Amino acid sequence: MFDRPIRLLLVEDNPGDALLFTETIKETRAFQFEVAHRACVDHALAFLAQGAPDMIVLDLGLPDAGGVEAVRKVQLAAPAVPLVVLTGLDDEASAIQALHAGAQDYLIKGQLNTSLLVRALRYALERHGLQMALRKESTIDELTGLANRRGFLMLAEQHAMLARRTGEHFVVAFIDMDRLKPINDTLGHQAGDTAIAEIAEVLRACFRGSDILGRLGGDEFAALLPATAENSEASIRQRLTEELQTRNAKPERRYALRISVGIVATDPQHTLSVEEMLAQADALMYEEKQRGRIGR
């Protein structure tokens, strides 16, 4: 992956933990690391202003910023650098929040060993590299700006791998736009393209920036999001319904936006792949399409 030492910025305020991390990482034979250590977020930001390292390891309990706030500050300063967070045994929930905010992985203090550390750092580099590659390859849908089918599945499968490791559950939604053909037939394909782009805007309005959204093709869309209370099936449907009703109520509209949705959550053992979950959600969406549409 690297033919030179990997430049790593460690942001850790506890000298003992910083020394343990540095000594542990020196034991690896797979890679060489050059570790720069800073004790707070402000000092880390000053370091990043001078140039970006290859990756960042960030403690979530820093004196001047903690948790998601620290993650966001560091990512704003170095958006193209993969980030792994450090947390204590009693604060794994903060690590999960950091993953939602964009961190690639997390490590628990007190459980560090050379093998685990190198595996986590290598995974973070590879996963982040894949995400960056999406911006360069043909994985973005030009009409909507969302990931296309290939891009969605690449990101979704990477998320699923991490979720299996952390025990986190997630939800996959299959969204199908209804009555696109009448729009194309009566108003033209340009209006149809506009309607498809509007559905993408609806999804962006209803889901968070950290959720994975994609246009699978034609009038079909998908979303992957954490299985939290705010992402219950009822909450997802309510958000979509309200957003569509607001748009459809505008007096200048020439057509109404309507969708059908199928939603599937991971099973307790994470036995299904993302594509299998999509297939199940697609079947549920089709059942809903026969009953009625969201957005009426």
Short mmCIF file of N, CA, C and O in Angstrom, two decimals, residues 120-217:
data_model
loop_
_atom_site.label_atom_id
_atom_site.label_comp_id
_atom_site.label_asym_id
_atom_site.label_seq_id
_atom_site.Cartn_x
_atom_site.Cartn_y
_atom_site.Cartn_z
N ALA A 120 -6.73 -2.51 12.17
CA ALA A 120 -7.67 -1.40 12.17
C ALA A 120 -7.16 -0.24 11.31
O ALA A 120 -7.92 0.37 10.55
N LEU A 121 -5.87 0.07 11.43
CA LEU A 121 -5.32 1.17 10.65
C LEU A 121 -5.30 0.84 9.16
O LEU A 121 -5.62 1.69 8.32
N ARG A 122 -4.97 -0.40 8.84
CA ARG A 122 -4.97 -0.80 7.43
C ARG A 122 -6.38 -0.76 6.86
O ARG A 122 -6.58 -0.28 5.73
N TYR A 123 -7.34 -1.24 7.62
CA TYR A 123 -8.73 -1.22 7.16
C TYR A 123 -9.19 0.21 6.93
O TYR A 123 -9.85 0.52 5.93
N ALA A 124 -8.82 1.11 7.83
CA ALA A 124 -9.23 2.51 7.70
C ALA A 124 -8.64 3.13 6.43
O ALA A 124 -9.32 3.86 5.72
N LEU A 125 -7.36 2.84 6.17
CA LEU A 125 -6.74 3.36 4.95
C LEU A 125 -7.42 2.83 3.70
O LEU A 125 -7.70 3.58 2.76
N GLU A 126 -7.70 1.53 3.69
CA GLU A 126 -8.32 0.94 2.51
C GLU A 126 -9.74 1.46 2.30
O GLU A 126 -10.15 1.77 1.18
N ARG A 127 -10.49 1.54 3.38
CA ARG A 127 -11.89 2.00 3.27
C ARG A 127 -11.94 3.45 2.81
O ARG A 127 -12.74 3.82 1.95
N HIS A 128 -11.10 4.28 3.38
CA HIS A 128 -11.08 5.68 2.99
C HIS A 128 -10.61 5.82 1.54
O HIS A 128 -11.14 6.65 0.79
N GLY A 129 -9.64 5.01 1.16
CA GLY A 129 -9.19 5.05 -0.23
C GLY A 129 -10.30 4.69 -1.19
O GLY A 129 -10.43 5.29 -2.27
N LEU A 130 -11.12 3.72 -0.81
CA LEU A 130 -12.26 3.34 -1.64
C LEU A 130 -13.24 4.50 -1.77
O LEU A 130 -13.75 4.79 -2.86
N GLN A 131 -13.51 5.16 -0.67
CA GLN A 131 -14.44 6.30 -0.71
C GLN A 131 -13.90 7.42 -1.60
O GLN A 131 -14.66 8.04 -2.35
N MET A 132 -12.60 7.67 -1.52
CA MET A 132 -12.02 8.70 -2.37
C MET A 132 -12.07 8.29 -3.84
O MET A 132 -12.27 9.12 -4.73
N ALA A 133 -11.91 6.99 -4.09
CA ALA A 133 -11.94 6.51 -5.46
C ALA A 133 -13.31 6.71 -6.10
O ALA A 133 -13.43 6.88 -7.31
N LEU A 134 -14.35 6.72 -5.27
CA LEU A 134 -15.69 6.92 -5.80
C LEU A 134 -15.82 8.27 -6.51
O LEU A 134 -16.62 8.43 -7.42
N ARG A 135 -15.02 9.21 -6.07
CA ARG A 135 -15.09 10.54 -6.67
C ARG A 135 -14.39 10.59 -8.02
O ARG A 135 -14.59 11.52 -8.80
N LYS A 136 -13.54 9.61 -8.28
CA LYS A 136 -12.77 9.62 -9.51
C LYS A 136 -13.31 8.61 -10.52
O LYS A 136 -13.10 8.77 -11.71
N GLU A 137 -13.96 7.55 -10.04
CA GLU A 137 -14.45 6.53 -10.94
C GLU A 137 -15.90 6.82 -11.33
O GLU A 137 -16.53 7.75 -10.85
N SER A 138 -16.41 5.96 -12.20
CA SER A 138 -17.78 6.15 -12.69
C SER A 138 -18.77 5.55 -11.71
O SER A 138 -19.45 4.57 -12.00
N THR A 139 -18.83 6.13 -10.51
CA THR A 139 -19.72 5.61 -9.48
C THR A 139 -20.73 6.65 -9.02
O THR A 139 -21.47 6.41 -8.06
N ILE A 140 -20.76 7.78 -9.67
CA ILE A 140 -21.71 8.84 -9.31
C ILE A 140 -22.73 9.00 -10.43
O ILE A 140 -22.37 9.08 -11.61
N ASP A 141 -23.99 9.07 -10.05
CA ASP A 141 -25.05 9.28 -11.03
C ASP A 141 -25.07 10.75 -11.43
O ASP A 141 -25.23 11.64 -10.59
N GLU A 142 -24.90 11.02 -12.71
CA GLU A 142 -24.77 12.41 -13.18
C GLU A 142 -26.04 13.22 -12.98
O GLU A 142 -25.99 14.41 -12.68
N LEU A 143 -27.20 12.60 -13.13
CA LEU A 143 -28.46 13.34 -13.03
C LEU A 143 -28.74 13.82 -11.62
O LEU A 143 -29.15 14.97 -11.40
N THR A 144 -28.52 12.95 -10.64
CA THR A 144 -28.91 13.26 -9.26
C THR A 144 -27.75 13.63 -8.36
O THR A 144 -27.96 14.23 -7.29
N GLY A 145 -26.52 13.27 -8.74
CA GLY A 145 -25.38 13.49 -7.87
C GLY A 145 -25.24 12.45 -6.77
O GLY A 145 -24.29 12.49 -5.98
N LEU A 146 -26.17 11.49 -6.70
CA LEU A 146 -26.07 10.40 -5.74
C LEU A 146 -25.12 9.33 -6.30
O LEU A 146 -24.76 9.35 -7.47
N ALA A 147 -24.74 8.39 -5.44
CA ALA A 147 -23.99 7.24 -5.93
C ALA A 147 -24.87 6.46 -6.91
O ALA A 147 -26.08 6.37 -6.73
N ASN A 148 -24.24 5.92 -7.96
CA ASN A 148 -25.01 5.03 -8.82
C ASN A 148 -25.05 3.64 -8.17
O ASN A 148 -24.58 3.46 -7.04
N ARG A 149 -25.59 2.65 -8.87
CA ARG A 149 -25.75 1.33 -8.25
C ARG A 149 -24.41 0.77 -7.79
O ARG A 149 -24.29 0.27 -6.66
N ARG A 150 -23.41 0.86 -8.66
CA ARG A 150 -22.09 0.33 -8.30
C ARG A 150 -21.52 1.06 -7.09
O ARG A 150 -21.00 0.45 -6.16
N GLY A 151 -21.61 2.38 -7.10
CA GLY A 151 -21.09 3.16 -5.99
C GLY A 151 -21.83 2.89 -4.70
O GLY A 151 -21.22 2.77 -3.63
N PHE A 152 -23.15 2.77 -4.77
CA PHE A 152 -23.94 2.49 -3.57
C PHE A 152 -23.55 1.16 -2.96
O PHE A 152 -23.32 1.05 -1.75
N LEU A 153 -23.44 0.12 -3.80
CA LEU A 153 -23.11 -1.20 -3.28
C LEU A 153 -21.70 -1.25 -2.72
O LEU A 153 -21.45 -1.91 -1.69
N MET A 154 -20.76 -0.53 -3.33
CA MET A 154 -19.39 -0.49 -2.80
C MET A 154 -19.39 0.10 -1.39
O MET A 154 -18.81 -0.46 -0.46
N LEU A 155 -20.03 1.26 -1.23
CA LEU A 155 -20.06 1.91 0.07
C LEU A 155 -20.88 1.12 1.08
O LEU A 155 -20.50 0.99 2.25
N ALA A 156 -22.01 0.58 0.62
CA ALA A 156 -22.90 -0.16 1.53
C ALA A 156 -22.23 -1.42 2.05
O ALA A 156 -22.34 -1.76 3.24
N GLU A 157 -21.52 -2.15 1.19
CA GLU A 157 -20.86 -3.36 1.64
C GLU A 157 -19.72 -3.05 2.60
O GLU A 157 -19.47 -3.79 3.56
N GLN A 158 -19.01 -1.94 2.36
CA GLN A 158 -17.98 -1.52 3.30
C GLN A 158 -18.59 -1.20 4.66
O GLN A 158 -18.06 -1.56 5.71
N HIS A 159 -19.73 -0.50 4.64
CA HIS A 159 -20.42 -0.17 5.90
C HIS A 159 -20.86 -1.45 6.60
O HIS A 159 -20.76 -1.57 7.82
N ALA A 160 -21.37 -2.41 5.84
CA ALA A 160 -21.84 -3.66 6.42
C ALA A 160 -20.70 -4.42 7.09
O ALA A 160 -20.87 -5.02 8.17
N MET A 161 -19.51 -4.41 6.48
CA MET A 161 -18.35 -5.07 7.08
C MET A 161 -18.02 -4.46 8.44
O MET A 161 -17.76 -5.17 9.42
N LEU A 162 -18.04 -3.13 8.51
CA LEU A 162 -17.75 -2.45 9.77
C LEU A 162 -18.86 -2.72 10.79
O LEU A 162 -18.59 -2.92 11.98
N ALA A 163 -20.11 -2.74 10.33
CA ALA A 163 -21.23 -2.97 11.24
C ALA A 163 -21.16 -4.37 11.86
O ALA A 163 -21.49 -4.56 13.03
N ARG A 164 -20.73 -5.34 11.09
CA ARG A 164 -20.60 -6.70 11.64
C ARG A 164 -19.54 -6.72 12.74
O ARG A 164 -19.68 -7.41 13.75
N ARG A 165 -18.47 -5.96 12.53
CA ARG A 165 -17.40 -5.94 13.54
C ARG A 165 -17.87 -5.26 14.82
O ARG A 165 -17.56 -5.71 15.93
N THR A 166 -18.62 -4.18 14.71
CA THR A 166 -19.04 -3.41 15.88
C THR A 166 -20.34 -3.89 16.49
O THR A 166 -20.70 -3.47 17.59
N GLY A 167 -21.07 -4.76 15.77
CA GLY A 167 -22.37 -5.20 16.25
C GLY A 167 -23.48 -4.21 15.99
O GLY A 167 -24.60 -4.39 16.48
N GLU A 168 -23.18 -3.19 15.23
CA GLU A 168 -24.19 -2.17 14.92
C GLU A 168 -25.15 -2.70 13.85
O GLU A 168 -24.76 -3.41 12.93
N HIS A 169 -26.41 -2.34 13.99
CA HIS A 169 -27.41 -2.73 12.99
C HIS A 169 -27.78 -1.54 12.12
O HIS A 169 -27.60 -0.38 12.50
N PHE A 170 -28.26 -1.85 10.93
CA PHE A 170 -28.62 -0.78 10.00
C PHE A 170 -29.88 -1.16 9.23
O PHE A 170 -30.37 -2.30 9.30
N VAL A 171 -30.39 -0.20 8.50
CA VAL A 171 -31.63 -0.34 7.75
C VAL A 171 -31.34 -0.07 6.28
O VAL A 171 -30.58 0.85 5.95
N VAL A 172 -31.93 -0.86 5.40
CA VAL A 172 -31.86 -0.62 3.96
C VAL A 172 -33.26 -0.32 3.45
O VAL A 172 -34.20 -1.06 3.74
N ALA A 173 -33.39 0.77 2.73
CA ALA A 173 -34.68 1.16 2.14
C ALA A 173 -34.57 1.14 0.62
O ALA A 173 -33.59 1.62 0.05
N PHE A 174 -35.56 0.57 -0.02
CA PHE A 174 -35.67 0.56 -1.48
C PHE A 174 -36.81 1.51 -1.84
O PHE A 174 -37.95 1.31 -1.41
N ILE A 175 -36.50 2.55 -2.61
CA ILE A 175 -37.48 3.60 -2.94
C ILE A 175 -37.72 3.61 -4.44
O ILE A 175 -36.77 3.72 -5.22
N ASP A 176 -38.96 3.49 -4.83
CA ASP A 176 -39.31 3.48 -6.25
C ASP A 176 -40.25 4.66 -6.54
O ASP A 176 -41.26 4.84 -5.86
N MET A 177 -39.90 5.46 -7.51
CA MET A 177 -40.75 6.58 -7.91
C MET A 177 -41.95 6.06 -8.70
O MET A 177 -41.80 5.22 -9.58
N ASP A 178 -43.13 6.55 -8.37
CA ASP A 178 -44.35 6.13 -9.05
C ASP A 178 -44.75 7.13 -10.14
O ASP A 178 -44.46 8.32 -10.03
N ARG A 179 -45.36 6.60 -11.18
CA ARG A 179 -45.98 7.39 -12.24
C ARG A 179 -44.98 8.28 -12.98
O ARG A 179 -45.29 9.42 -13.35
N LEU A 180 -43.79 7.76 -13.22
CA LEU A 180 -42.82 8.50 -14.03
C LEU A 180 -43.24 8.50 -15.50
O LEU A 180 -43.08 9.52 -16.19
N LYS A 181 -43.76 7.39 -15.97
CA LYS A 181 -44.12 7.28 -17.39
C LYS A 181 -45.14 8.35 -17.80
O LYS A 181 -44.96 8.99 -18.86
N PRO A 182 -46.22 8.58 -17.04
CA PRO A 182 -47.15 9.65 -17.43
C PRO A 182 -46.49 11.03 -17.52
O PRO A 182 -46.86 11.85 -18.36
N ILE A 183 -45.51 11.29 -16.64
CA ILE A 183 -44.81 12.57 -16.70
C ILE A 183 -44.02 12.66 -18.00
O ILE A 183 -44.06 13.68 -18.71
N ASN A 184 -43.30 11.58 -18.34
CA ASN A 184 -42.55 11.56 -19.60
C ASN A 184 -43.48 11.70 -20.80
O ASN A 184 -43.18 12.42 -21.76
N ASP A 185 -44.62 11.00 -20.76
CA ASP A 185 -45.54 10.99 -21.92
C ASP A 185 -46.23 12.33 -22.13
O ASP A 185 -46.45 12.76 -23.27
N THR A 186 -46.59 13.01 -21.05
CA THR A 186 -47.36 14.25 -21.17
C THR A 186 -46.50 15.50 -21.18
O THR A 186 -46.85 16.49 -21.83
N LEU A 187 -45.38 15.47 -20.47
CA LEU A 187 -44.57 16.68 -20.32
C LEU A 187 -43.19 16.56 -20.95
O LEU A 187 -42.47 17.56 -21.04
N GLY A 188 -42.81 15.36 -21.35
CA GLY A 188 -41.51 15.17 -21.99
C GLY A 188 -40.48 14.59 -21.03
O GLY A 188 -40.62 14.66 -19.80
N HIS A 189 -39.44 14.03 -21.61
CA HIS A 189 -38.42 13.36 -20.80
C HIS A 189 -37.59 14.33 -19.97
O HIS A 189 -37.04 13.95 -18.93
N GLN A 190 -37.50 15.58 -20.39
CA GLN A 190 -36.78 16.56 -19.57
C GLN A 190 -37.50 16.76 -18.24
O GLN A 190 -36.86 16.85 -17.19
N ALA A 191 -38.85 16.82 -18.30
CA ALA A 191 -39.62 16.93 -17.06
C ALA A 191 -39.46 15.67 -16.23
O ALA A 191 -39.37 15.73 -14.99
N GLY A 192 -39.38 14.51 -16.89
CA GLY A 192 -39.15 13.27 -16.17
C GLY A 192 -37.81 13.26 -15.45
O GLY A 192 -37.72 12.83 -14.30
N ASP A 193 -36.78 13.76 -16.12
CA ASP A 193 -35.47 13.86 -15.48
C ASP A 193 -35.51 14.80 -14.28
O ASP A 193 -34.89 14.55 -13.24
N THR A 194 -36.24 15.90 -14.44
CA THR A 194 -36.38 16.84 -13.32
C THR A 194 -37.07 16.17 -12.15
O THR A 194 -36.69 16.37 -10.98
N ALA A 195 -38.09 15.36 -12.42
CA ALA A 195 -38.80 14.67 -11.36
C ALA A 195 -37.89 13.68 -10.64
O ALA A 195 -37.92 13.57 -9.41
N ILE A 196 -37.07 12.96 -11.40
CA ILE A 196 -36.12 12.03 -10.78
C ILE A 196 -35.14 12.78 -9.89
O ILE A 196 -34.84 12.35 -8.76
N ALA A 197 -34.65 13.92 -10.37
CA ALA A 197 -33.73 14.73 -9.57
C ALA A 197 -34.42 15.25 -8.31
O ALA A 197 -33.79 15.37 -7.25
N GLU A 198 -35.71 15.55 -8.41
CA GLU A 198 -36.46 16.00 -7.23
C GLU A 198 -36.56 14.90 -6.18
O GLU A 198 -36.50 15.18 -4.98
N ILE A 199 -36.74 13.66 -6.61
CA ILE A 199 -36.79 12.56 -5.65
C ILE A 199 -35.46 12.47 -4.91
O ILE A 199 -35.43 12.23 -3.70
N ALA A 200 -34.36 12.67 -5.62
CA ALA A 200 -33.05 12.67 -4.96
C ALA A 200 -32.98 13.78 -3.91
O ALA A 200 -32.44 13.59 -2.81
N GLU A 201 -33.55 14.95 -4.22
CA GLU A 201 -33.58 16.06 -3.26
C GLU A 201 -34.42 15.70 -2.04
O GLU A 201 -34.09 16.06 -0.91
N VAL A 202 -35.52 14.99 -2.27
CA VAL A 202 -36.36 14.54 -1.16
C VAL A 202 -35.56 13.64 -0.23
O VAL A 202 -35.61 13.78 1.00
N LEU A 203 -34.81 12.71 -0.80
CA LEU A 203 -34.01 11.80 0.02
C LEU A 203 -32.95 12.55 0.80
O LEU A 203 -32.72 12.27 1.99
N ARG A 204 -32.30 13.51 0.17
CA ARG A 204 -31.28 14.30 0.89
C ARG A 204 -31.91 15.06 2.05
O ARG A 204 -31.29 15.24 3.11
N ALA A 205 -33.13 15.55 1.85
CA ALA A 205 -33.82 16.31 2.90
C ALA A 205 -34.25 15.42 4.06
O ALA A 205 -34.34 15.88 5.20
N CYS A 206 -34.51 14.14 3.77
CA CYS A 206 -35.07 13.24 4.78
C CYS A 206 -34.01 12.42 5.51
O CYS A 206 -34.29 11.85 6.56
N PHE A 207 -32.81 12.32 4.93
CA PHE A 207 -31.76 11.52 5.54
C PHE A 207 -30.56 12.39 5.85
O PHE A 207 -30.41 13.49 5.31
N ARG A 208 -29.67 11.88 6.69
CA ARG A 208 -28.49 12.64 7.11
C ARG A 208 -27.38 12.53 6.08
O ARG A 208 -27.35 11.62 5.25
N GLY A 209 -26.44 13.47 6.17
CA GLY A 209 -25.32 13.46 5.24
C GLY A 209 -24.45 12.22 5.36
O GLY A 209 -23.78 11.82 4.41
N SER A 210 -24.44 11.59 6.54
CA SER A 210 -23.63 10.38 6.74
C SER A 210 -24.32 9.11 6.27
O SER A 210 -23.69 8.05 6.21
N ASP A 211 -25.61 9.19 5.94
CA ASP A 211 -26.31 8.03 5.40
C ASP A 211 -25.88 7.79 3.96
O ASP A 211 -25.47 8.72 3.26
N ILE A 212 -25.98 6.56 3.50
CA ILE A 212 -25.57 6.20 2.14
C ILE A 212 -26.79 6.20 1.24
O ILE A 212 -27.74 5.45 1.47
N LEU A 213 -26.77 7.06 0.22
CA LEU A 213 -27.89 7.18 -0.70
C LEU A 213 -27.42 6.85 -2.11
O LEU A 213 -26.29 7.14 -2.49
N GLY A 214 -28.30 6.25 -2.90
CA GLY A 214 -27.92 5.92 -4.26
C GLY A 214 -29.12 5.84 -5.19
O GLY A 214 -30.25 5.59 -4.76
N ARG A 215 -28.86 6.10 -6.46
CA ARG A 215 -29.85 5.85 -7.51
C ARG A 215 -29.43 4.55 -8.19
O ARG A 215 -28.38 4.48 -8.82
N LEU A 216 -30.25 3.55 -8.06
CA LEU A 216 -29.90 2.23 -8.58
C LEU A 216 -30.09 2.13 -10.08
O LEU A 216 -29.53 1.24 -10.71
N GLY A 217 -30.88 3.05 -10.63
CA GLY A 217 -31.15 3.04 -12.06
C GLY A 217 -32.58 3.45 -12.32
O GLY A 217 -33.47 3.15 -11.52
#
